[in-house]
mmCIF file of C-alpha atoms in Angstrom:
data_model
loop_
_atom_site.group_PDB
_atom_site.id
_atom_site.type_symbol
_atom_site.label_atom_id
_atom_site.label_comp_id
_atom_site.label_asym_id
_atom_site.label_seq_id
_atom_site.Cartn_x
_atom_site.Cartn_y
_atom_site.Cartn_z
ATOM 1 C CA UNK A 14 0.000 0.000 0.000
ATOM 2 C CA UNK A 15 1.313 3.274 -0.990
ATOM 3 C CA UNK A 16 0.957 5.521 1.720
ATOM 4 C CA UNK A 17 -0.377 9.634 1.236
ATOM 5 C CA UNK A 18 3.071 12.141 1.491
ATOM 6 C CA UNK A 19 2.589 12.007 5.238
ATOM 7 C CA UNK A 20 5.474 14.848 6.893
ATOM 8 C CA UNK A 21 6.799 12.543 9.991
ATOM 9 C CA UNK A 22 8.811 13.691 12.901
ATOM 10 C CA UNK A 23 10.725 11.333 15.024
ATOM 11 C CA UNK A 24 11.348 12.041 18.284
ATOM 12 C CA UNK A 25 13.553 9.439 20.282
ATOM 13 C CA UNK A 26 16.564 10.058 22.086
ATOM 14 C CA UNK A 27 18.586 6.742 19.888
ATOM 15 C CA UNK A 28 20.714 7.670 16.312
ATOM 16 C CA UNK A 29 20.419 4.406 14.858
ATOM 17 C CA UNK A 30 16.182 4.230 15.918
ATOM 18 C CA UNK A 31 16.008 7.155 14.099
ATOM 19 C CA UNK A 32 18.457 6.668 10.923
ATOM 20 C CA UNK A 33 16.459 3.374 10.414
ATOM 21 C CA UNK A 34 12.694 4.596 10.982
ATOM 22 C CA UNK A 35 14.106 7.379 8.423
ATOM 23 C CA UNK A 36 14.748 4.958 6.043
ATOM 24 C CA UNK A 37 11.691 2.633 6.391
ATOM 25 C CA UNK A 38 8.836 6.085 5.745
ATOM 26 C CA UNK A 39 10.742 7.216 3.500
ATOM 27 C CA UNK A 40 11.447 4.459 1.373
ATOM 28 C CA UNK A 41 7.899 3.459 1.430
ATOM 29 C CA UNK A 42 7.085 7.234 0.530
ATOM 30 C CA UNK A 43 6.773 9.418 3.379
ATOM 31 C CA UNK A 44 8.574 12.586 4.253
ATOM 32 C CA UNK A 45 10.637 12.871 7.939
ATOM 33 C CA UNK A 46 11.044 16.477 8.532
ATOM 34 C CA UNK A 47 13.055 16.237 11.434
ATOM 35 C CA UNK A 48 14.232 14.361 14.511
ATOM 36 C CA UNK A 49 14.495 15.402 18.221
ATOM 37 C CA UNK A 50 15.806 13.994 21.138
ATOM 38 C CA UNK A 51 14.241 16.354 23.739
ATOM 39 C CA UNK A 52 10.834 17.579 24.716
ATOM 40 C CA UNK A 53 12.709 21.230 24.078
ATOM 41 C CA UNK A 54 13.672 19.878 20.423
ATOM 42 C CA UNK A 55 10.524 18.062 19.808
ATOM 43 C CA UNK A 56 8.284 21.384 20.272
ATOM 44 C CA UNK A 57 10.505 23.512 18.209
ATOM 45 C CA UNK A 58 10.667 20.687 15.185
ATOM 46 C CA UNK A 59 7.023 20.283 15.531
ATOM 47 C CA UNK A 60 5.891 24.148 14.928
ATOM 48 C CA UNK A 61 8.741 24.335 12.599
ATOM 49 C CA UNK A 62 7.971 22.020 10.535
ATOM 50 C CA UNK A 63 3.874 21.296 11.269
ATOM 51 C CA UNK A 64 3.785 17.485 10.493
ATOM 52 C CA UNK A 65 0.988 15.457 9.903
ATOM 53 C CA UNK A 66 2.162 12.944 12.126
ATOM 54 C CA UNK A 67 4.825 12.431 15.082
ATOM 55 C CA UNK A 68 6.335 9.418 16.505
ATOM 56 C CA UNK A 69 7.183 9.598 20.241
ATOM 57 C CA UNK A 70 9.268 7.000 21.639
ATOM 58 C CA UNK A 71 8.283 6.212 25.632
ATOM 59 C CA UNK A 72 11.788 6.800 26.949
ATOM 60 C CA UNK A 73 13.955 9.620 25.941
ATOM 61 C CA UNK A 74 16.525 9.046 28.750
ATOM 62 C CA UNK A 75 16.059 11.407 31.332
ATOM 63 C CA UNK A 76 12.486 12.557 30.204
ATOM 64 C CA UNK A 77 9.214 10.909 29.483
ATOM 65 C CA UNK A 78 7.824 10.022 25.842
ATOM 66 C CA UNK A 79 4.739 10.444 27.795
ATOM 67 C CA UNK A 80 5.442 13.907 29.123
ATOM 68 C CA UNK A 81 6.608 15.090 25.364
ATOM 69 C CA UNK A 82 3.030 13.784 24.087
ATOM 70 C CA UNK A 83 1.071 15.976 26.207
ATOM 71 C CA UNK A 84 3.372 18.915 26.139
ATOM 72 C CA UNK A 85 3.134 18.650 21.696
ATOM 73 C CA UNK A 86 -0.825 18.220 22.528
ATOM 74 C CA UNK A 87 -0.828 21.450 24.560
ATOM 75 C CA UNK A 88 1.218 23.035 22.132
ATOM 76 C CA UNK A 89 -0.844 21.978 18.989
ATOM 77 C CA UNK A 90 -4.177 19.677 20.026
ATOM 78 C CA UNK A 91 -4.028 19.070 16.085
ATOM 79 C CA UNK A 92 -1.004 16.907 16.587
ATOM 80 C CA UNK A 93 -1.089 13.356 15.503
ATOM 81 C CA UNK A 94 1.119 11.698 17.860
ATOM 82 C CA UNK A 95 2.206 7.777 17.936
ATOM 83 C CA UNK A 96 4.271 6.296 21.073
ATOM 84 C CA UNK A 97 6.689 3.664 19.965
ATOM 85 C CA UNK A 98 9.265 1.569 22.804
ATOM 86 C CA UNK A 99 11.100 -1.498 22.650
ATOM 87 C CA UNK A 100 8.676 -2.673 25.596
ATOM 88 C CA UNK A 101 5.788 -4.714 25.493
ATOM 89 C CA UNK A 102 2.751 -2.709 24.649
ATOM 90 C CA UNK A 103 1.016 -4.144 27.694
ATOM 91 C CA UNK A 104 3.645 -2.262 29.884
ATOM 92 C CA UNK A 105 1.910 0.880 29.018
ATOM 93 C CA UNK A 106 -1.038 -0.038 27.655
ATOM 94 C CA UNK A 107 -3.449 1.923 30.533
ATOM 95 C CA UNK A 108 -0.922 5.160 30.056
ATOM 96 C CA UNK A 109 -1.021 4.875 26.527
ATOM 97 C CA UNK A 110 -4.686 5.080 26.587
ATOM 98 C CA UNK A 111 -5.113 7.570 28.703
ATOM 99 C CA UNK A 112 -2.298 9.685 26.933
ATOM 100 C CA UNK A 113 -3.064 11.966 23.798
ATOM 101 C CA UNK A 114 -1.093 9.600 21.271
ATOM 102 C CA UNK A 115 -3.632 7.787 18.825
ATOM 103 C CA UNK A 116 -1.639 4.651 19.666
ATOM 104 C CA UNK A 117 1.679 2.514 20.175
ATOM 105 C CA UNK A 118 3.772 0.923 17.662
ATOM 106 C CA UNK A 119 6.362 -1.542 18.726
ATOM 107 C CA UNK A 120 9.822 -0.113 17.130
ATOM 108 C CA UNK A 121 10.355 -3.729 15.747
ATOM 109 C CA UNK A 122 7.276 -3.621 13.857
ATOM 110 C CA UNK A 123 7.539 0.012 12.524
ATOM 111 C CA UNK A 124 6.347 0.261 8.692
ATOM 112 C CA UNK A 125 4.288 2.865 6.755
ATOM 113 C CA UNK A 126 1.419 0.574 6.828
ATOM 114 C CA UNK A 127 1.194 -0.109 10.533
ATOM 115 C CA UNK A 128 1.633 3.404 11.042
ATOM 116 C CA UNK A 129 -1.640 4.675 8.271
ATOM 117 C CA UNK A 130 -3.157 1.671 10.527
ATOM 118 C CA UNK A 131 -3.155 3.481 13.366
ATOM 119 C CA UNK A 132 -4.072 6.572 12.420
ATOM 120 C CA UNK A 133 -7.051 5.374 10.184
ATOM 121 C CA UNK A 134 -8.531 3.795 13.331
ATOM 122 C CA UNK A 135 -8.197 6.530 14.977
ATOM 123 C CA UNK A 136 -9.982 8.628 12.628
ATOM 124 C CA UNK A 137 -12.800 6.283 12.658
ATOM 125 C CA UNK A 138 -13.001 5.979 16.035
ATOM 126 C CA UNK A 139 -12.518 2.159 16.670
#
């Protein structure tokens, strides 16, 4: 499935996470506009830039994926946010629900289509 030119931000505090999501949107035709590594970096990318969507991961280190969600959300309630982790979803499931991401996306299973996935059940409300 081809996916819409979707603008992407990445936000995780790894090199290699974000070199590699890089090169799975875009190579299945989406645009990354930017990484960050900090809630500080993530707010300026994201009014820089305006994405359409935003990947969070859950732990940037010293601060909260969680934290960076709701602060992007204050900033811009039009944000389309996605937590990703390494963990099991089921770690964070009740925090993830009760954040104001759309969703989680295991980093290991991280594609284009998983991602439109998401965000098309969100926009229908299931």
């Amino acid at each position: 499935m081809k996916p819409p030119d979707h603008r992407c931000l990445i936000v995780d505090d790894s090199t290699a996470f974000c070199v590699a999501a890089r090169g799975v949107l875009e190579a299945a035709g989406m645009t990354v506009v930017g990484t960050a590594s900090t809630l500080a970096t993530a707010i300026e990318s994201a009014r820089s830039s305006r994405p359409d969507l935003i990947l969070v991961d859950i732990d940037l280190g010293g601060e909260s994926g969680f934290d960076v969600v709701e602060a992007l959300h204050d900033d811009d309630p039009r944000f389309t946010m996605i937590l990703v982790s390494t963990h099991d979803e089921e770690d964070f499931a009740d925090m993830v629900e009760s954040s104001s991401a759309v969703g989680f996306l295991p980093k290991f299973e991280l594609s284009a289509d998983r991602i439109l996935g998401i965000v098309a059940r969100e926009r229908n409300g299931a």
